[in-house]
Structures are given as structure tokens and as C-alpha cells.
Amino acid sequence: MSAVLEIADLRVSLPVDGQYREALHGVSLTVAAGEAVAVVGESGSGKSMMARAVIRVLPNGSRVGGAVRFKDEDVYQMNGRRLSAFRSTGIAMIFQDPRAHINPVRSIGDFLTEVLITKQGVKPVDARRKVLRLLREVDVSRPEDRLHQYPHELSGGLLQRVMIAAALAIEPKVILADEPTTALDVTTQSELMCILDERRQADDLALLLITHDLDLSAAVCDRTAVMYAGRIMEEGSSRSLHDQPRHPYTAALAASRPQIANNGRRLSVIQGQPLSAIEAPLGCPFVPRCKYAIAACRASEPLPKVIDGGLSACIRTNDIRAQLRSEGQPA
Amino acid sequence: MDIIATICAVVIVVLVFLAIFGPWLAPQDPNAVDLSAAYQSPTTGHLLGTDSSGRDLLSRLLAGARPSLAGPFLVMVLATSLGAMVAIASAWIGGWFDAVIARSLDVLFALPGLLLAFLAVAMFGTGLGAPVIALAIANIPWVARVVRSVAAKERRLPYIVALEVQGFSAWTIAVRHLVPNVYRTIGAQAALTFAYAMVDLAAINFLGLGVQPPTPDWGVMVAEGQTAILRGSSEESLFASAFIVITVLAVTLLSYRVGAEQRGGQPE
Amino acid sequence: MNENPVVVADSLRKVYRVRGRIGRSGRNAGLTAVDGVSLTLSEGESLGVIGESGSGKTTLALMIIGLQTPSAGRVEVCGNERGRKRQRGKRHVWGREVQIVFQDPYSSLDPRQRVNSAIEEVLKLHFELSAGERRKRTATILEQVGLDQGRGGQRPAALSGGERQRAAIARAIAVEPRILILDEAVSALDVSIQAQILNLLADLRKSTGMAYLFLSHDLSVVRYITDRIIVMHNGRIVEEGTTDQVLSAPQQTYTQVLLACVPRRGWKPQRVRQLTEAS
């Protein structure tokens, strides 16, 4: 499998009080066609910054290092026309808050067909037919009526279905979903993830899912990368992250989430609060919260190492693997 | 540092200083008539020249700060305090009370301030009192509308609800928590009201319906300067207008800055 | 376990009048947010109210606090009825009985007030204490919720989300209420912070004997923090029982579907239609 989307040593610096500070600290990740990859992290981890960097919509004044390649073409080397083509046919994005990303005074029909008609040169009649088919596919009831409705007339869950239909309409190679179901009910979440999963398999789409939910990522993604303070701490098959974590942060994150299946056991807690890359100390950024930290962890920044078919940015992985494994297990 | 805001603030401090100490700063008696020295251009004796009666212009401008600024200040205080009170009560109580207040404000909106002021002058005679009260009433809805919308949004925030659940009285919550959190909006509206009132009162004084000569008011001076313009010396009207324009500009610009900060946005 | 009830709700109903147009769905008579809900919360018990958005759980909580008047039915808290009409002066008494913590840590504190002063203000309202005693009490409460003294002197803007939520809890428990309503109180927090607050809540209940009414859409969290559960759907109770019963062997289709949608090990997302047909 060759990667459709390749993020290579991506660094993003933002001006903070007149000085450039790194918000993304050398992130590398690939997504192949038909593959689903999750990026899991808490606030400040840089996961949303990474998503914005991928489609090249960063705050003014940001500096970018490294590369984002879409089908071997660097997104940051594209000229205006190529970039526009990349955004309108190559990649589609689904956001956490659909209401903030849809023009409130345009009808749903206009919104859905706009890119098809203006960017892909589809005839309005054909665009309408295609959009109706997609709305049916994402289980929107009465799709013909919906085309004439406006965003405020639709519930959050329904609007997110519309956003997914819009994303699918351009027949992208990659879908970038940033917390697409966080604001929704679990039943709606289950449905939407199911739809995305089906489309991914049917159309050989690459899915990059950004979420805070380790359980969700494990359920719908083949591989998961765990981010902390603007870098990837661990990457591996989603299943291994739960059963055989390589990094103390992953293990602690999994153990601190209450499980529906087991009751009574006190939650193990990660002390302190998540840091952003800008606040992170020298050395490993997780040191202040890590129970396995030793002096060497503060000395230099650990680089991701291949361990057991995955990556871990922890110098102690091999010493503490057994302890990490037992941490996540139900008592 | 916001340079424009700083300049505005300095101008306003100077104006306040003039309003308080103006009469004592005046180098000469602002009302001393010397017909032999009428229509003089700036000289060492009269730094800004003299008017049609030979009165020293600089002295009149400085002494005029107090009457010129006092009127708008009173309008601002009255309109803002009444408007904010009505607005916060309306936002707090809501329901039918809110609806009645909203409709009443709509009626007030329909009355132009200047017209109301002329009416008041017609009924109660010339002077500062009648126009000030009329303009204050006319400005209430402008203050109330903006403050109401901000206060209504604030009122629904969980911290206000939590205070209600704690058992604090509505009065306590409004005075100690709600108002301090919307004071920037109130301040910005107050400043705008001052600016509008300044222009309106200058117009009323220009027409001779407000402050009466020989009191050195800037609006009155613009009117009196008209005869001088015909004789080729435009200093009096020009300087008096400049003072009015600078005051209005400083106050308005500062209010926009303050308001923008409240909304968390960048001033344009 | 109902020997000493602190909240008794009987056939509560709340209909909101709906102004203006409501799309094409044809509803215009009003929106029934809560429809005939009866429940009992016993002293020291932790009762979970599970429901998705629009299930009516927040309206139910507002009626129990006394911020909303029921359209029908009655609710008693600590033996006092929460009224049909405005009851001036009662809020002060009610405040000692029931307190609430909201979801959004960013808007639940007065942005201009330091945490210390927020707590002292509450103590001043409800207790006759000297200034020195108040300060001491405030320090104790901050310690109880795991905030150091230094953080207590800060304004909310200087605090992280987790610290703000601790401060909101501190303010709520300062009056030593008998009931604490937690309205999605951990839903907006990061996973690692959520665990800290959940443990804090578990400890506080043990040390104070407060009863919890825990409103949440998150079944895993409810499982962790509650003894008994009510499942709400469209304003009605569809199922209730002990947490273990309901979440291990749900009887109603709705609860089963809800449970089947919670991501966990070995779970795959499914369409709800398939789930309903399967059960």
C-alpha cells in the first residue's frame, strides 16, 4: 500500500508574544488508501493544529517545516490552482461543529451542490441527483425536502449527516474528520461512524480521524497515533494500544477512562494537566505527569523508536512494558 | 499599547482638566469687551486673536470648556444610568416585562433627540436644563438596547444561575456580578451618548436656544463667529468647531476601542 | 433504600410554550420537555439520569432546584415543596438543600471574581462567621476539592478547565448542601482531568454524605459514579433500576440500543435501525 497522505516531520511555529514557538514538534504519519488512522489526544496536544496544517489553513504568520504530501505532491509547494483542486477534489474535512462551517443563509441544496457545480463542472441536474443519492446513503429522511431547508431548521446530528454527504460528494481520496461526533449523542455517533466506515471500504477512502476518545479510535481505526504536547508519543495498531501499550501516556490514558464493562475499581489518575507544546519542558514533555520518569527522561527528548511493530517515543518502553500492560487491564 | 486609544485618553484628560480649571487658566477675562481691539488676528497680546467685541479668543475657548462639556456630561450620566437600569431590569425579569419595555423603547426611538429638545425649549424656555433633559430621554433607548442584549446573554450564563441557586437576591447578583461584567459595554455606550449629546447641544447652542451669551460656550462661539467670517477672520468659528470635533472624535474612538475589547475582537 | 428520601418527584410534567414557527413538523401546541416523571432520591444516594440531548433531563433538574415551575405534578426537596408560583425568600433556604455544578467550566464562574472571594461570598450569605473563620473555612473547602491556596487567589482566566471545575464544585459544596446536582459536570473535560474529577466526586460523597443527582449522556461515567439509574427518553422514564441491573441486563429496547452504541473493546459501530430490529 502506498500512502495517499503523508505527513513528514511536520513542524508548525506560531508567534507568541513576538517569539516563534513550536506548536507541532516534528509529527510524522501516513495514511494509505482504504486505511483508517486515528489521532488521539487531549487539549493542547496539537491534533487539531495538525489537521489544519494538512489542508494548509494555519493562522496567519505561522511557519511550517517538514512536508505534507498528497499523492507524493507537497501541499506546501502547490500553487493556488493546485491547492484549490486538492481541497475541492482531493481531501474533504468534517468538523466537530457543523453549524460553524456551513453558511446559515444558503439552503442545504445550494451548500451540497456548490462545489460540484463550480469546481467539478457537474451539471446542476446531475449534481442534484448525486446529492440526493448521498443524502439517502447517510440516512437523511425526506432528502428532497431537506434540499430546500436551511441549516437552522436541522438538528446537530442531521446537519452532521449533511456535512458527511457533502464530504462524500466531491469523491475525495482522503477524509479528514476532526472530532466529528463529539457533540452528538452516542446513537448518532454510532450511525455516523458506521456510515463513514462503510464508505471508506466501498470507495477505498483514506480516513484520518481526530478524536479524544481512545475507545472510539480502537473501534473504527486500524492504526492510532497518540499525541501529546505537539508530538506523537506512540503509534501502532489500535488494538495493541489497548492491550499492549508501549508508552506510559497511552497506558495511563486508557486506564483513566471509566469502562462500561467493569464497575467499582477506582480510576487511576494522571496527575496534573495536559500541556501544550509551547508549555512543555525540555526532554520528554510527559515527565511532569509520568510515574515511570527517571533523570534520563529529562535530559533529552526521546525520539520515536520502532518497538513491536509500532512506534514509541519513550526511552523506558522496554523496561516497563509489563507494568504498562497490566495498567490497562481490568482488575 | 494601542496608540490611538492612548492619544484619545490623553485628549480626554486634558479636556476634563480644562472643564475644571479652564476659567482660572484663561489669561484674560473672557467677557472683557474692548471694541477697539475687535477682529484682531493672533498677536502676542491675544494669542488666538479676538472676536467681534474684542474679547480674547483663547480665554473664551478655555473658559468655554466647562459649559460646553457640562451639558453632554449631564446627558451622558442621566441617559446611561436610566438606560442601563431599565436594560438590566428588563434582561433580568424577562417575559412580559421585557416585551413591554422593548415596545416602549421602540416608541422612544421614533422621537429624534433634537426635535424633543426644541419642544422642551419651547415649553420651558432657553437654557441648558430643558435640552439636557430632553436629550437624555431621547438617548435612553440607544443605551438600553445595547446593554439589554449583552445583559440578557450574561444572565443566562451558568455562573449567574449558580448564584441564583445559592440563594443570592436578584439585586445582589445584578449589582455585584452582572453589572461589573457588562460595564465595558455600558462605558462604551456612555461615551457614544456623550459624543451625540455634544453635537446636538452644540447645534442647540448655535441656534441660540441653549446657553445664552455672553457665556463662552463653544457652540455659541461658532454662531457668533459667523459675522467675523464675513469680515474675513474665521478664527472664532474655526477654533470653537475644532474643539467640538476633537472632543467628539476622542470620545467616540475611545468608546469603539473599549467596546471592541469587550467583544474580545480586534478593533478595525 | 427509600427510607429517607431527600427528593420526591411525583408525575412531573413541563410543557414549554413555543413561540412562532416550528418548521414543518407541525408542533405548535407546546413542547413537552418532561412528561410524567416520578423519582425518589434517598439520603446519600447517587442517582444517575441518563439521556440524550432533548431527553428532558436538564428540565427535570431545573424543576428540582426550583428554577423552573412544573406544569403539573409536584416535587419535594427535603420535605419542602418546590413551588408552583414564585416563592420569594425561599431561595435562601433552598440554597442550603440543593446545589448544582454545570458542564462548561469556562462560564460557571464569575470571570471577575477570585475563587477565594466567590467561596467567601457564599459563606457570608449562609453562615454567621467572623472574617477569620470564613477564611479558614474557605481554605478547608479548597483543600477538599484539591485546589492549593495559591490557585484560590486567582481569577478564573488563570485556571485550567479542571481547576475551574474544582472551583465550581467548591462553591457548590461550601453551603454543605444535602443534594448536589451534577449536570454533565465532567463531559467537557479532558480524559485525564475527567478521571481526577470523578475520583474527587466519589471521595466527596463518602466524606460528606451528600446525595448526587448525576445527569449525563455518558454511560461509562454514570456506571462509575452512581448506585441507581433512570433512563430518560423524550421526557419519559423508560427504565430504572440499580446501575448494575440496568447496564448489565437492560430490559427496554431503548436502553439496549443506547448501551450497544457505547464504544468499548471489540465494539463496531452499527446503524441504530439494525440494532432496533435485532432486539
Tab-separated table of N, CA, C and O in Angstrom, chain B residues 64-159:
chain	number	residue	atom	x	y	z
B	64	GLY	N	-14.755	78.393	28.076
B	64	GLY	CA	-15.946	77.767	27.500
B	64	GLY	C	-15.975	76.259	27.664
B	64	GLY	O	-16.991	75.612	27.396
B	65	ALA	N	-14.841	75.679	28.089
B	65	ALA	CA	-14.798	74.219	28.204
B	65	ALA	C	-15.865	73.713	29.167
B	65	ALA	O	-16.560	72.739	28.882
B	66	ARG	N	-16.002	74.407	30.286
B	66	ARG	CA	-16.917	73.894	31.306
B	66	ARG	C	-18.371	73.871	30.822
B	66	ARG	O	-18.989	72.801	30.815
B	67	PRO	N	-18.925	75.013	30.385
B	67	PRO	CA	-20.316	74.936	29.907
B	67	PRO	C	-20.474	74.001	28.707
B	67	PRO	O	-21.502	73.326	28.597
B	68	SER	N	-19.452	73.928	27.839
B	68	SER	CA	-19.579	73.087	26.648
B	68	SER	C	-19.589	71.602	26.994
B	68	SER	O	-20.235	70.803	26.325
B	69	LEU	N	-18.813	71.241	28.019
B	69	LEU	CA	-18.703	69.819	28.358
B	69	LEU	C	-19.726	69.401	29.413
B	69	LEU	O	-20.106	68.238	29.485
B	70	ALA	N	-20.171	70.357	30.218
B	70	ALA	CA	-21.085	70.006	31.312
B	70	ALA	C	-22.409	69.458	30.767
B	70	ALA	O	-22.946	68.474	31.293
B	71	GLY	N	-22.913	70.083	29.706
B	71	GLY	CA	-24.201	69.653	29.144
B	71	GLY	C	-24.144	68.195	28.697
B	71	GLY	O	-24.908	67.354	29.195
B	72	PRO	N	-23.243	67.870	27.762
B	72	PRO	CA	-23.141	66.472	27.322
B	72	PRO	C	-22.887	65.508	28.477
B	72	PRO	O	-23.399	64.388	28.491
B	73	PHE	N	-22.084	65.978	29.463
B	73	PHE	CA	-21.779	65.104	30.598
B	73	PHE	C	-23.062	64.747	31.354
B	73	PHE	O	-23.289	63.587	31.695
B	74	LEU	N	-23.902	65.763	31.582
B	74	LEU	CA	-25.153	65.500	32.292
B	74	LEU	C	-26.054	64.556	31.493
B	74	LEU	O	-26.643	63.635	32.044
B	75	VAL	N	-26.124	64.806	30.174
B	75	VAL	CA	-26.933	63.924	29.324
B	75	VAL	C	-26.420	62.490	29.447
B	75	VAL	O	-27.183	61.530	29.613
B	76	MET	N	-25.093	62.336	29.395
B	76	MET	CA	-24.489	61.009	29.468
B	76	MET	C	-24.859	60.323	30.784
B	76	MET	O	-25.298	59.170	30.795
B	77	VAL	N	-24.679	61.042	31.893
B	77	VAL	CA	-24.944	60.432	33.201
B	77	VAL	C	-26.408	60.009	33.303
B	77	VAL	O	-26.711	58.868	33.680
B	78	LEU	N	-27.302	60.918	32.930
B	78	LEU	CA	-28.731	60.614	33.050
B	78	LEU	C	-29.134	59.457	32.133
B	78	LEU	O	-29.733	58.473	32.572
B	79	ALA	N	-28.778	59.571	30.834
B	79	ALA	CA	-29.215	58.563	29.869
B	79	ALA	C	-28.611	57.204	30.181
B	79	ALA	O	-29.288	56.177	30.108
B	80	THR	N	-27.328	57.173	30.566
B	80	THR	CA	-26.675	55.891	30.804
B	80	THR	C	-27.225	55.223	32.057
B	80	THR	O	-27.528	54.029	32.042
B	81	SER	N	-27.366	55.990	33.136
B	81	SER	CA	-27.818	55.327	34.361
B	81	SER	C	-29.257	54.841	34.204
B	81	SER	O	-29.568	53.697	34.549
B	82	LEU	N	-30.113	55.680	33.643
B	82	LEU	CA	-31.500	55.244	33.463
B	82	LEU	C	-31.578	54.107	32.441
B	82	LEU	O	-32.237	53.089	32.681
B	83	GLY	N	-30.892	54.279	31.321
B	83	GLY	CA	-30.934	53.272	30.258
B	83	GLY	C	-30.411	51.928	30.743
B	83	GLY	O	-31.017	50.882	30.501
B	84	ALA	N	-29.282	51.947	31.470
B	84	ALA	CA	-28.697	50.698	31.943
B	84	ALA	C	-29.610	50.026	32.964
B	84	ALA	O	-29.780	48.803	32.959
B	85	MET	N	-30.223	50.844	33.820
B	85	MET	CA	-31.112	50.256	34.828
B	85	MET	C	-32.310	49.563	34.171
B	85	MET	O	-32.638	48.429	34.502
B	86	VAL	N	-32.926	50.300	33.248
B	86	VAL	CA	-34.065	49.725	32.532
B	86	VAL	C	-33.639	48.443	31.814
B	86	VAL	O	-34.312	47.410	31.871
B	87	ALA	N	-32.465	48.506	31.160
B	87	ALA	CA	-31.993	47.372	30.377
B	87	ALA	C	-31.757	46.147	31.249
B	87	ALA	O	-32.151	45.031	30.908
B	88	ILE	N	-31.115	46.349	32.386
B	88	ILE	CA	-30.772	45.204	33.227
B	88	ILE	C	-32.021	44.619	33.880
B	88	ILE	O	-32.193	43.395	33.939
B	89	ALA	N	-32.927	45.497	34.314
B	89	ALA	CA	-34.194	45.002	34.867
B	89	ALA	C	-34.927	44.189	33.808
B	89	ALA	O	-35.446	43.101	34.069
B	90	SER	N	-34.934	44.707	32.603
B	90	SER	CA	-35.643	44.051	31.512
B	90	SER	C	-35.023	42.682	31.199
B	90	SER	O	-35.726	41.688	31.033
B	91	ALA	N	-33.691	42.649	31.160
B	91	ALA	CA	-32.997	41.391	30.872
B	91	ALA	C	-33.203	40.403	32.008
B	91	ALA	O	-33.322	39.199	31.795
B	92	TRP	N	-33.238	40.893	33.223
B	92	TRP	CA	-33.331	40.003	34.380
B	92	TRP	C	-34.732	39.401	34.498
B	92	TRP	O	-34.899	38.193	34.642
B	93	ILE	N	-35.731	40.291	34.451
B	93	ILE	CA	-37.099	39.823	34.693
B	93	ILE	C	-37.633	39.062	33.487
B	93	ILE	O	-38.283	38.034	33.625
B	94	GLY	N	-37.324	39.579	32.288
B	94	GLY	CA	-37.742	38.871	31.074
B	94	GLY	C	-39.248	38.850	30.908
B	94	GLY	O	-39.968	39.660	31.501
B	95	GLY	N	-39.737	37.909	30.102
B	95	GLY	CA	-41.173	37.704	29.939
B	95	GLY	C	-41.908	38.935	29.453
B	95	GLY	O	-41.411	39.689	28.627
B	96	TRP	N	-43.102	39.160	30.013
B	96	TRP	CA	-43.940	40.269	29.556
B	96	TRP	C	-43.304	41.610	29.863
B	96	TRP	O	-43.428	42.562	29.103
B	97	PHE	N	-42.575	41.702	30.991
B	97	PHE	CA	-41.923	42.958	31.369
B	97	PHE	C	-40.942	43.383	30.276
B	97	PHE	O	-40.924	44.525	29.834
B	98	ASP	N	-40.156	42.419	29.832
B	98	ASP	CA	-39.175	42.647	28.778
B	98	ASP	C	-39.878	43.137	27.513
B	98	ASP	O	-39.433	44.077	26.855
B	99	ALA	N	-41.004	42.494	27.199
B	99	ALA	CA	-41.736	42.845	25.982
B	99	ALA	C	-42.276	44.269	26.067
B	99	ALA	O	-42.163	45.046	25.109
B	100	VAL	N	-42.829	44.643	27.236
B	100	VAL	CA	-43.374	45.991	27.404
B	100	VAL	C	-42.257	47.030	27.274
B	100	VAL	O	-42.385	48.044	26.575
B	101	ILE	N	-41.138	46.760	27.935
B	101	ILE	CA	-40.010	47.690	27.869
B	101	ILE	C	-39.526	47.834	26.422
B	101	ILE	O	-39.278	48.944	25.937
B	102	ALA	N	-39.423	46.702	25.740
B	102	ALA	CA	-38.931	46.736	24.356
B	102	ALA	C	-39.829	47.605	23.481
B	102	ALA	O	-39.347	48.437	22.712
B	103	ARG	N	-41.164	47.445	23.642
B	103	ARG	CA	-42.087	48.247	22.831
B	103	ARG	C	-41.993	49.728	23.204
B	103	ARG	O	-42.009	50.601	22.355
B	104	SER	N	-41.862	50.019	24.529
B	104	SER	CA	-41.762	51.416	24.961
B	104	SER	C	-40.515	52.058	24.368
B	104	SER	O	-40.535	53.217	23.944
B	105	LEU	N	-39.418	51.314	24.347
B	105	LEU	CA	-38.187	51.855	23.785
B	105	LEU	C	-38.360	52.124	22.298
B	105	LEU	O	-37.860	53.126	21.781
B	106	ASP	N	-39.097	51.244	21.623
B	106	ASP	CA	-39.353	51.446	20.194
B	106	ASP	C	-40.039	52.784	19.953
B	106	ASP	O	-39.720	53.508	19.010
B	107	VAL	N	-41.001	53.116	20.847
B	107	VAL	CA	-41.709	54.395	20.713
B	107	VAL	C	-40.726	55.549	20.885
B	107	VAL	O	-40.710	56.499	20.106
B	108	LEU	N	-39.860	55.441	21.902
B	108	LEU	CA	-38.868	56.496	22.147
B	108	LEU	C	-37.906	56.646	20.969
B	108	LEU	O	-37.490	57.743	20.630
B	109	PHE	N	-37.563	55.513	20.345
B	109	PHE	CA	-36.659	55.520	19.201
B	109	PHE	C	-37.188	56.427	18.093
B	109	PHE	O	-36.434	57.045	17.357
B	110	ALA	N	-38.527	56.467	17.997
B	110	ALA	CA	-39.141	57.200	16.900
B	110	ALA	C	-38.985	58.711	17.071
B	110	ALA	O	-39.190	59.464	16.127
B	111	LEU	N	-38.645	59.183	18.304
B	111	LEU	CA	-38.535	60.615	18.537
B	111	LEU	C	-37.093	61.073	18.341
B	111	LEU	O	-36.214	60.661	19.074
B	112	PRO	N	-36.852	61.968	17.369
B	112	PRO	CA	-35.493	62.475	17.206
B	112	PRO	C	-35.114	63.350	18.389
B	112	PRO	O	-35.943	64.156	18.846
B	113	GLY	N	-33.896	63.205	18.874
B	113	GLY	CA	-33.437	63.929	20.052
B	113	GLY	C	-33.556	65.437	19.905
B	113	GLY	O	-34.050	66.132	20.801
B	114	LEU	N	-33.107	65.949	18.740
B	114	LEU	CA	-33.112	67.400	18.556
B	114	LEU	C	-34.528	67.963	18.605
B	114	LEU	O	-34.789	68.984	19.227
B	115	LEU	N	-35.444	67.231	17.969
B	115	LEU	CA	-36.826	67.685	17.932
B	115	LEU	C	-37.391	67.775	19.351
B	115	LEU	O	-38.053	68.746	19.738
B	116	LEU	N	-37.085	66.730	20.123
B	116	LEU	CA	-37.540	66.680	21.509
B	116	LEU	C	-36.967	67.868	22.285
B	116	LEU	O	-37.654	68.508	23.092
B	117	ALA	N	-35.687	68.168	21.991
B	117	ALA	CA	-35.030	69.276	22.688
B	117	ALA	C	-35.685	70.609	22.319
B	117	ALA	O	-35.923	71.448	23.192
B	118	PHE	N	-36.000	70.816	21.022
B	118	PHE	CA	-36.663	72.058	20.604
B	118	PHE	C	-37.999	72.201	21.305
B	118	PHE	O	-38.369	73.281	21.773
B	119	LEU	N	-38.730	71.086	21.381
B	119	LEU	CA	-40.023	71.085	22.055
B	119	LEU	C	-39.859	71.527	23.509
B	119	LEU	O	-40.623	72.349	24.021
B	120	ALA	N	-38.831	70.934	24.162
B	120	ALA	CA	-38.600	71.248	25.573
B	120	ALA	C	-38.281	72.718	25.734
B	120	ALA	O	-38.769	73.372	26.665
B	121	VAL	N	-37.461	73.267	24.815
B	121	VAL	CA	-37.102	74.681	24.885
B	121	VAL	C	-38.359	75.533	24.710
B	121	VAL	O	-38.582	76.507	25.429
B	122	ALA	N	-39.198	75.115	23.763
B	122	ALA	CA	-40.427	75.862	23.511
B	122	ALA	C	-41.304	75.880	24.749
B	122	ALA	O	-41.971	76.870	25.047
B	123	MET	N	-41.310	74.774	25.488
B	123	MET	CA	-42.187	74.687	26.650
B	123	MET	C	-41.568	75.319	27.890
B	123	MET	O	-42.262	75.981	28.661
B	124	PHE	N	-40.263	75.112	28.100
B	124	PHE	CA	-39.656	75.541	29.365
B	124	PHE	C	-38.693	76.706	29.208
B	124	PHE	O	-38.071	77.109	30.168
B	125	GLY	N	-38.516	77.206	28.007
B	125	GLY	CA	-37.635	78.352	27.818
B	125	GLY	C	-36.196	77.956	27.549
B	125	GLY	O	-35.808	76.794	27.736
B	126	THR	N	-35.378	78.920	27.106
B	126	THR	CA	-33.985	78.630	26.770
B	126	THR	C	-33.184	78.348	28.024
B	126	THR	O	-33.650	78.546	29.138
B	127	GLY	N	-31.961	77.868	27.807
B	127	GLY	CA	-31.097	77.493	28.927
B	127	GLY	C	-30.633	76.065	28.742
B	127	GLY	O	-31.050	75.379	27.801
B	128	LEU	N	-29.746	75.619	29.638
B	128	LEU	CA	-29.161	74.291	29.480
B	128	LEU	C	-30.126	73.193	29.934
B	128	LEU	O	-30.134	72.093	29.392
B	129	GLY	N	-30.931	73.466	30.964
B	129	GLY	CA	-31.753	72.442	31.621
B	129	GLY	C	-32.683	71.682	30.700
B	129	GLY	O	-32.588	70.448	30.590
B	130	ALA	N	-33.548	72.379	29.996
B	130	ALA	CA	-34.565	71.709	29.193
B	130	ALA	C	-33.947	70.829	28.097
B	130	ALA	O	-34.309	69.657	27.975
B	131	PRO	N	-33.000	71.345	27.292
B	131	PRO	CA	-32.421	70.481	26.249
B	131	PRO	C	-31.685	69.272	26.821
B	131	PRO	O	-31.726	68.188	26.232
B	132	VAL	N	-31.024	69.452	27.965
B	132	VAL	CA	-30.276	68.330	28.537
B	132	VAL	C	-31.234	67.194	28.900
B	132	VAL	O	-31.000	66.023	28.559
B	133	ILE	N	-32.334	67.544	29.567
B	133	ILE	CA	-33.283	66.503	29.967
B	133	ILE	C	-33.908	65.851	28.732
B	133	ILE	O	-34.019	64.624	28.637
B	134	ALA	N	-34.249	66.670	27.753
B	134	ALA	CA	-34.852	66.123	26.539
B	134	ALA	C	-33.889	65.166	25.835
B	134	ALA	O	-34.270	64.065	25.423
B	135	LEU	N	-32.619	65.561	25.707
B	135	LEU	CA	-31.639	64.701	25.027
B	135	LEU	C	-31.373	63.429	25.831
B	135	LEU	O	-31.172	62.352	25.266
B	136	ALA	N	-31.387	63.566	27.162
B	136	ALA	CA	-31.180	62.380	27.991
B	136	ALA	C	-32.282	61.359	27.707
B	136	ALA	O	-32.006	60.175	27.476
B	137	ILE	N	-33.518	61.834	27.675
B	137	ILE	CA	-34.633	60.913	27.414
B	137	ILE	C	-34.499	60.292	26.026
B	137	ILE	O	-34.653	59.085	25.837
B	138	ALA	N	-34.123	61.132	25.049
B	138	ALA	CA	-34.012	60.622	23.682
B	138	ALA	C	-32.898	59.598	23.545
B	138	ALA	O	-32.948	58.725	22.670
B	139	ASN	N	-31.872	59.672	24.414
B	139	ASN	CA	-30.739	58.744	24.295
B	139	ASN	C	-30.923	57.449	25.079
B	139	ASN	O	-30.163	56.501	24.889
B	140	ILE	N	-31.914	57.422	25.970
B	140	ILE	CA	-32.122	56.211	26.782
B	140	ILE	C	-32.255	54.940	25.925
B	140	ILE	O	-31.568	53.953	26.179
B	141	PRO	N	-33.108	54.950	24.888
B	141	PRO	CA	-33.271	53.690	24.152
B	141	PRO	C	-31.987	53.198	23.486
B	141	PRO	O	-31.774	51.992	23.376
B	142	TRP	N	-31.116	54.125	23.061
B	142	TRP	CA	-29.868	53.690	22.400
B	142	TRP	C	-28.978	52.945	23.379
B	142	TRP	O	-28.364	51.947	23.034
B	143	VAL	N	-28.917	53.485	24.606
B	143	VAL	CA	-28.126	52.812	25.631
B	143	VAL	C	-28.803	51.491	25.994
B	143	VAL	O	-28.180	50.430	26.022
B	144	ALA	N	-30.111	51.566	26.252
B	144	ALA	CA	-30.837	50.406	26.780
B	144	ALA	C	-30.797	49.228	25.815
B	144	ALA	O	-30.612	48.084	26.232
B	145	ARG	N	-30.928	49.508	24.517
B	145	ARG	CA	-30.993	48.398	23.565
B	145	ARG	C	-29.723	47.561	23.601
B	145	ARG	O	-29.762	46.337	23.683
B	146	VAL	N	-28.579	48.255	23.559
B	146	VAL	CA	-27.312	47.525	23.526
B	146	VAL	C	-27.052	46.818	24.855
B	146	VAL	O	-26.692	45.637	24.893
B	147	VAL	N	-27.242	47.536	25.956
B	147	VAL	CA	-26.963	46.944	27.265
B	147	VAL	C	-27.891	45.757	27.518
B	147	VAL	O	-27.479	44.732	28.045
B	148	ARG	N	-29.152	45.885	27.093
B	148	ARG	CA	-30.089	44.784	27.317
B	148	ARG	C	-29.621	43.495	26.653
B	148	ARG	O	-29.660	42.423	27.234
B	149	SER	N	-29.181	43.604	25.400
B	149	SER	CA	-28.808	42.378	24.695
B	149	SER	C	-27.588	41.725	25.345
B	149	SER	O	-27.511	40.510	25.477
B	150	VAL	N	-26.632	42.558	25.780
B	150	VAL	CA	-25.445	41.992	26.430
B	150	VAL	C	-25.811	41.398	27.789
B	150	VAL	O	-25.378	40.291	28.138
B	151	ALA	N	-26.642	42.118	28.545
B	151	ALA	CA	-27.023	41.644	29.875
B	151	ALA	C	-27.859	40.366	29.796
B	151	ALA	O	-27.710	39.459	30.616
B	152	ALA	N	-28.725	40.287	28.778
B	152	ALA	CA	-29.572	39.094	28.649
B	152	ALA	C	-28.717	37.869	28.370
B	152	ALA	O	-28.993	36.775	28.868
B	153	LYS	N	-27.653	38.053	27.591
B	153	LYS	CA	-26.758	36.932	27.291
B	153	LYS	C	-26.005	36.509	28.558
B	153	LYS	O	-25.888	35.331	28.864
B	154	GLU	N	-25.531	37.504	29.295
B	154	GLU	CA	-24.773	37.249	30.519
B	154	GLU	C	-25.659	36.553	31.558
B	154	GLU	O	-25.219	35.658	32.259
B	155	ARG	N	-26.930	36.981	31.609
B	155	ARG	CA	-27.838	36.486	32.626
B	155	ARG	C	-28.059	34.983	32.506
B	155	ARG	O	-28.338	34.304	33.476
B	156	ARG	N	-27.962	34.459	31.296
B	156	ARG	CA	-28.200	33.030	31.087
B	156	ARG	C	-26.963	32.182	31.347
B	156	ARG	O	-27.019	30.964	31.280
B	157	LEU	N	-25.825	32.823	31.602
B	157	LEU	CA	-24.604	32.047	31.815
B	157	LEU	C	-24.687	31.272	33.133
B	157	LEU	O	-25.279	31.747	34.103
B	158	PRO	N	-24.075	30.098	33.155
B	158	PRO	CA	-24.176	29.254	34.349
B	158	PRO	C	-23.750	29.931	35.648
B	158	PRO	O	-24.317	29.643	36.687
B	159	TYR	N	-22.766	30.851	35.594
B	159	TYR	CA	-22.316	31.406	36.873
B	159	TYR	C	-23.410	32.257	37.514
B	159	TYR	O	-23.552	32.274	38.734
